[in-house]
Amino acid sequence: MINKDLSIDFLGVHFDNPFCLSSSPVGNCYEMCKKAYDTGWGGVVFKTIGPKHFEIDEVSPRFDTLDKEDTSFVGFKNMEQIAEHSLEENLADLKRLKTEYPNKVLIASIMGTNEQDWVDLAQLVEAAGADMIEMNLSCPQMTSHAMGSDVGANPELCKKYCAAVKRGSSLPMMAKMTPNITNMVPAAQASLAGGADGIATINTVKSVANLDLKRKVGLPVINGKSSISGYSGKAVKPIALRFIQELRAAKGLEHLPISGIGGIETWEDAAEFILLGSSTVQVTTAVMQYGYRIVEDMKNGLMHYMAEQGVDHLQDLVGLANHNMLPAEELDRSYKVYPKIDLDKCIGCGRCYISCFDGAHQAMEWDDDKRQPFCNQDKCVGCQLCALVCPVGAITYGKVEMKPGRQGVPAEKVI
Amino acid sequence: MKYMKEAEPSYTLSTVMEEAARCLLCHDAPCSKMCPAKTDPARFIRSVRFRNFKGAAETIRENNAMGAICARVCPTERYCELGCTRSGIDKPIDIGGIQRFVTDFEQQAQMDILHKGKPNGMKVAIVGSGPSGLQTAVTLLELGYAVDIYEKNAKAGGYLTYGIPEYRLPTDIVDFEIKRITNMGAEIKYNTTIGEDITMAQLKQNYQAVVLAIGSREAKSLPLFEGNPYMETAVSFLARAKMHHGQLELPDNVLVIGGGDVAMDVATTLKRLDVKHVTDVVYEEFNEFKASQKELLGTQAHGVTIIDGYVPTAADGKKVTFKHRHIDSQLVIEADKIILAVGQKANAAGLGLQLNHDEVPFTGYQAAPQVFVTGDIAQGDKTVVWSVKRGKEVATEIDQVLGGNQHD
C-alpha cells in the first residue's frame, strides 16, 4: 500500500496529515476525539466551547437532509449550537486528549459573548493544552445575536474579538468565517488586523432545506415551528471554494493561511481545497453520515494523487490553482469547441438532443430511425451541455475553431 | 405457506427511487413504443423520478386498466424491457417492479382514477371477464356505454383468478382491479353461460353490440392419459390451488408434463406447497423452451427436476414411459400424481363462432354485425398486456361502428 508523507505545517503547528474534524457534533467529547485520532485524523477542532454563563439548550429533532433521486445527504441542515457539556468537562477533555495524544493536533474552538469572554476562554483552552485556537465567528444558529454569524458579518467586532483572544493567549489562532455575507474579504482582513494568524472557512450557509407540505412548516418541526439554520455537505462545496478563491485573490492575501471547510467527502474534494490555498481541511457532514473511517480513503487517495503529481511535500500543492482563476472579463472568448460524438459508445438515449434543444441552441439533431444524434455546427455554440448530460461519456471535446474574425491558433488553445 | 406469499419483494420509496434514477429518461423512449397496451413506462418512470407518484399512477391506470396485474405478470423482457436503452450500459430498468410500486401506491392512496363517460344511451354485452373483457368494459364505460359482463364462473377474472398462482398474482390484487371496474358501473352476471342461460340471439336483441372476450381456458389432454385416475390437468390443478388457498392434499412425488409458462407455474406451485419430488418432463429441449427465461429460472431455483427433450410414449397408471426425441434414450418415471400442462384450447360453444387453432380466422375485431371478438381468440400474443391492447382496440372499434357520443 502506498505510503507518502502527508504532513504539513500550518500556523507553526505540525500536522501529520491535513485532515481535521471541524468544530461540530463530531468532536464533542473525549471519546469521540480519541476514536478520531485512532482512526487517523491529523487534527481535531473540538466542538466550540462557550462561556460558563451561556447556557446551551438544544431542540429535538435538530437535523434535516436535502435529497436528490436516491441520494440522501446532498445537503445537510443542522440546528445544533456549540458544546453543551460544562466548561469544566470540556477543558478536562482537552487536557486528557493532549496528554494521551501529544503528537496529534488539538484545536480549541471558542465563542464568547463579549471581549472578556473571549479573553477568558483563550486563557482557559491554552492552559488545558490546546495547540491552536479557532474563533467561531460564524455559527448561524445561535440563540444570541451577540454570538455566531451576526458577529462574523461585522468586521469591527471580528477585529475587536480577535484582539481579545490574542490578549488572552499566545497560541496560533484562526478566525472562522461565515459565508452568509456577499464579500468575506473585509471580515477576514479585520480579523487579521485584530491578530488572527489565519482563516478557517466556510461555516454553514443559512438555510431552509425542506418544508412539510401538509403542515406548511420548515423541517425539522419543533413543536409546530422551525427556524433558519446552517446548511453543509457536498452541496456547499462550490460555495466554499468560491470564498476561498476570493480570499486568496484579494490584494495582500495571496499567501493567506487557510483551513478549508465545506462539503469535503473524498480525497478529490480535499485536493481541490488544497489547490485553492487550504493547508488543512476540516470535515463534519461526511463524518456524521459515514463515520470517522472516511479519513482512510481521503489519506490514501491524497497520497496516490501526490504520487501521480510527482509531489513529495503536500505544501507544494497548496494554492497551485489560485492563479488559474480569473475574473470573467479576462477569459479567452475567441474560440469554441465542438462536441465529438462517438457513435460506437452512444446508446441512443437522446438526452443530448433534448438538452441541446430545451437548454442550449438546438444544434443537436436526431435521427429517429437510427436513434443517433448529429451535431449541426452551424448552430452549435460549443457550450458542451451535451457532453455533460451524456450518461455514457460518448461526447467529448472535438474540433476547436476560432470565432469569425478572431486571431489565434486553435491547436494552441488549452481546452 | 410459501404458496400464499407474493414471491417478488416490492420496492420501498427509497429503492424505487434508486431504480428510477437508473432510467436514462430517453427521448422518444423505446420502452413506451414496445408496450402493446401503450402503458407508457417512459412517462410513468419519469413521474416517479420527479416524485409525482400520483401522476405516475394516472398514466398507468388511464392506459391500462390491468395496471397492477400487468406489473406482476407481464413478460416485460419481451416488451418494454426489450427496448430499454439502459441495456446498452448494464441491464434494463425493472419496469414491472416500478409499475408495481406505483399501482400499490395508487391502492394505498385510495386513488380513483377511472371514471364513466357521459352516458350515450347504448348498451354492450361482454362475454367473459378475463383481462380483455375487463379492459373492454373500462374503455366502453369511459366512452359512455352501459356495460354488462357475462361470466360463466362464480368469480370474475378468468385466467387471472383461476390460473395464475397466488405467489405471482395475489387474489386480492385481481379482486381490487375488478372492483374498480364494477365501481365504474360495469355489472357482472356470474354463473351465466351463453347458450345455456342466455342465447346469443337474446344478447343481440338486448344490446347494441356483443363482445366475445374468450380465452383458451380448456385444458388439452393426451390420448395416452385418457381415464388415468392419477392424471389432472394443469388448468384444474392451478384453479384448485387458487380456490383452496393452497390447502390441497398432495403426494410426495408428482410428475409434470409440459414446458410452457403454465407448466412452470404448476411445478413451482407444487414446490411452494412443499411437495418433495417434482419432476417436469418437457418435449422441447432447453434451447427451444417456450417458457420465459424468468419462469424457467424461478422453477429451477425451487428445486424442480427438469428433463428436456422427452415425449411420453406410454402410461400405465402411475408409470409413464418417455422417449427422447432425438437420441436413443428411454425414461420411465413413476409418480403418485401426474399433471398435464400440454396446452389449452378455447371453447366457443354456443357463440356461433368459427375458430381456427383457437383463433378467429380474421384480423381485426368485428366477427358479424353487432358481434365483436377480443381476448385470446382474437389474433396476436396470448399475454395479459395483449389482452389489454385488444380490449382497448375492440372498444374503440365498437364506438366507431355505433357512433357513441360523436354527435354531441
Coordinates of N, CA, C and O in Angstrom, one line a residue, chain A residues 193-253:
Chain A
A193 N -6.2 41.9 11.1 CA -5.7 43.1 11.7 C -5.8 43.0 13.2 O -5.0 43.6 14.0
G194 N -6.8 42.3 13.7 CA -7.0 42.1 15.1 C -6.0 41.1 15.7 O -6.0 40.9 16.9
G195 N -5.3 40.4 14.8 CA -4.3 39.4 15.3 C -4.5 38.0 14.9 O -3.6 37.2 15.3
A196 N -5.5 37.7 14.1 CA -5.6 36.3 13.7 C -4.5 35.9 12.8 O -3.9 36.8 12.0
D197 N -4.0 34.7 12.9 CA -2.9 34.2 12.1 C -3.3 33.5 10.8 O -2.6 33.4 9.9
G198 N -4.6 33.2 10.8 CA -5.1 32.5 9.6 C -6.6 32.5 9.6 O -7.2 33.0 10.6
I199 N -7.2 31.9 8.5 CA -8.7 32.0 8.4 C -9.1 30.5 8.2 O -8.5 29.7 7.5
A200 N -10.2 30.2 8.9 CA -10.9 28.9 8.6 C -12.3 29.3 8.0 O -13.0 30.1 8.4
T201 N -12.6 28.6 6.9 CA -13.8 28.9 6.2 C -14.2 27.8 5.3 O -13.3 27.1 4.8
I202 N -15.5 27.5 5.0 CA -16.6 28.3 5.5 C -17.3 27.6 6.6 O -17.3 26.3 6.8
N203 N -18.0 28.4 7.5 CA -19.0 27.8 8.4 C -20.3 27.5 7.5 O -20.3 27.6 6.3
T204 N -21.3 27.1 8.1 CA -22.5 26.7 7.4 C -23.3 27.9 6.8 O -23.2 29.0 7.2
V205 N -24.0 27.5 5.7 CA -24.8 28.5 5.0 C -26.2 28.6 5.5 O -26.9 27.5 5.7
K206 N -26.7 29.7 5.8 CA -28.1 29.8 6.4 C -29.1 29.2 5.4 O -29.0 29.5 4.2
S207 N -30.0 28.4 5.9 CA -30.9 27.7 5.0 C -32.2 27.3 5.6 O -32.4 27.3 6.8
V208 N -33.1 27.0 4.7 CA -34.3 26.3 4.9 C -34.3 25.1 3.9 O -34.4 25.4 2.7
A209 N -34.0 23.9 4.4 CA -33.8 22.8 3.4 C -35.0 22.2 2.8 O -35.1 21.9 1.6
N210 N -36.0 22.1 3.6 CA -37.3 21.4 3.1 C -38.5 22.0 3.9 O -38.3 22.4 5.1
L211 N -39.6 21.9 3.3 CA -40.9 22.2 4.1 C -41.7 20.9 4.2 O -41.7 20.1 3.3
D212 N -42.5 20.8 5.2 CA -43.5 19.8 5.3 C -44.7 20.4 4.6 O -45.3 21.4 5.1
L213 N -45.1 19.8 3.5 CA -46.1 20.4 2.7 C -47.5 20.3 3.3 O -48.4 21.1 3.0
K214 N -47.7 19.3 4.1 CA -49.0 19.2 4.7 C -49.2 20.2 5.8 O -50.2 20.9 5.9
R215 N -48.2 20.3 6.7 CA -48.3 21.2 7.8 C -47.8 22.6 7.5 O -47.9 23.5 8.4
K216 N -47.2 22.8 6.4 CA -46.7 24.1 5.9 C -45.7 24.7 6.9 O -45.9 25.8 7.4
V217 N -44.7 23.9 7.2 CA -43.7 24.4 8.1 C -42.3 23.8 7.7 O -42.3 22.7 7.1
G218 N -41.2 24.5 8.0 CA -39.9 24.0 7.6 C -39.6 22.8 8.4 O -40.2 22.5 9.4
L219 N -38.6 22.1 8.0 CA -38.1 20.9 8.7 C -36.7 21.1 9.3 O -35.9 21.9 8.7
P220 N -36.4 20.6 10.4 CA -37.3 19.7 11.3 C -38.3 20.6 12.0 O -38.1 21.8 12.2
V221 N -39.4 19.9 12.4 CA -40.5 20.6 13.0 C -40.3 20.5 14.6 O -40.1 19.5 15.1
I222 N -40.3 21.7 15.2 CA -40.1 21.8 16.6 C -41.4 22.4 17.2 O -41.6 23.6 17.1
N223 N -42.2 21.5 17.7 CA -43.5 21.9 18.3 C -44.2 22.9 17.3 O -44.7 24.0 17.6
G224 N -44.3 22.4 16.0 CA -45.1 23.1 15.0 C -44.3 24.2 14.3 O -44.9 24.8 13.4
K225 N -43.1 24.5 14.7 CA -42.4 25.6 14.1 C -41.0 25.1 13.6 O -40.6 24.0 14.0
S226 N -40.3 25.9 12.9 CA -38.9 25.6 12.5 C -38.1 26.9 12.5 O -38.6 28.0 12.9
S227 N -36.9 26.8 12.0 CA -36.0 28.0 12.1 C -35.0 27.9 11.0 O -34.6 26.8 10.6
I228 N -34.5 29.1 10.5 CA -33.4 29.1 9.6 C -32.1 28.6 10.4 O -31.9 29.0 11.5
S229 N -31.3 27.7 9.7 CA -30.1 27.3 10.4 C -29.1 26.8 9.3 O -29.4 26.9 8.1
G230 N -27.9 26.4 9.8 CA -26.8 26.2 8.9 C -26.9 24.9 8.0 O -27.4 23.9 8.4
Y231 N -26.4 25.1 6.8 CA -26.5 24.1 5.7 C -25.1 23.7 5.3 O -24.2 24.6 5.2
S232 N -24.9 22.4 5.2 CA -23.5 21.9 4.9 C -23.6 20.7 4.0 O -24.6 20.4 3.4
G233 N -22.5 20.0 3.8 CA -22.4 18.9 3.0 C -22.0 19.2 1.5 O -21.7 20.4 1.2
K234 N -22.0 18.2 0.7 CA -21.5 18.3 -0.7 C -22.0 19.5 -1.4 O -21.3 20.1 -2.2
A235 N -23.3 19.8 -1.2 CA -23.9 20.9 -1.9 C -23.3 22.2 -1.7 O -23.4 23.1 -2.5
V236 N -22.6 22.4 -0.6 CA -22.0 23.7 -0.3 C -20.5 23.8 -0.8 O -19.9 24.9 -0.7
K237 N -20.0 22.7 -1.2 CA -18.6 22.8 -1.6 C -18.2 23.9 -2.6 O -17.3 24.6 -2.4
P238 N -19.1 24.1 -3.7 CA -18.8 25.1 -4.6 C -18.8 26.5 -4.0 O -18.0 27.4 -4.4
I239 N -19.6 26.7 -3.0 CA -19.7 28.0 -2.3 C -18.4 28.2 -1.5 O -17.8 29.3 -1.5
A240 N -18.0 27.2 -0.8 CA -16.8 27.2 0.0 C -15.6 27.6 -0.9 O -14.8 28.4 -0.6
L241 N -15.4 26.8 -2.0 CA -14.3 27.0 -2.9 C -14.3 28.4 -3.4 O -13.2 29.1 -3.5
R242 N -15.4 29.0 -3.7 CA -15.5 30.3 -4.2 C -15.0 31.3 -3.2 O -14.2 32.2 -3.5
F243 N -15.4 31.2 -1.9 CA -15.0 32.2 -0.9 C -13.4 32.1 -0.7 O -12.7 33.1 -0.6
I244 N -12.9 30.8 -0.7 CA -11.5 30.6 -0.5 C -10.7 31.3 -1.7 O -9.7 32.0 -1.5
Q245 N -11.2 31.1 -2.9 CA -10.5 31.7 -4.0 C -10.6 33.2 -3.9 O -9.6 33.9 -4.2
E246 N -11.7 33.7 -3.5 CA -11.8 35.2 -3.4 C -10.9 35.8 -2.4 O -10.3 36.8 -2.6
L247 N -10.7 35.0 -1.3 CA -9.8 35.5 -0.2 C -8.4 35.5 -0.8 O -7.7 36.5 -0.7
R248 N -8.0 34.4 -1.4 CA -6.6 34.3 -1.9 C -6.3 35.3 -3.1 O -5.2 35.5 -3.4
A249 N -7.4 35.7 -3.7 CA -7.2 36.6 -4.9 C -7.2 38.1 -4.4 O -6.8 39.0 -5.2
A250 N -7.5 38.3 -3.1 CA -7.6 39.7 -2.6 C -6.1 40.2 -2.4 O -5.2 39.5 -2.1
K251 N -6.0 41.5 -2.7 CA -4.7 42.1 -2.6 C -4.1 41.9 -1.2 O -4.8 42.2 -0.2
G252 N -2.9 41.5 -1.0 CA -2.3 41.3 0.3 C -2.6 39.9 0.9 O -2.1 39.6 1.9
L253 N -3.6 39.2 0.4 CA -4.0 37.9 1.0 C -3.5 36.7 0.1 O -3.9 35.6 0.3

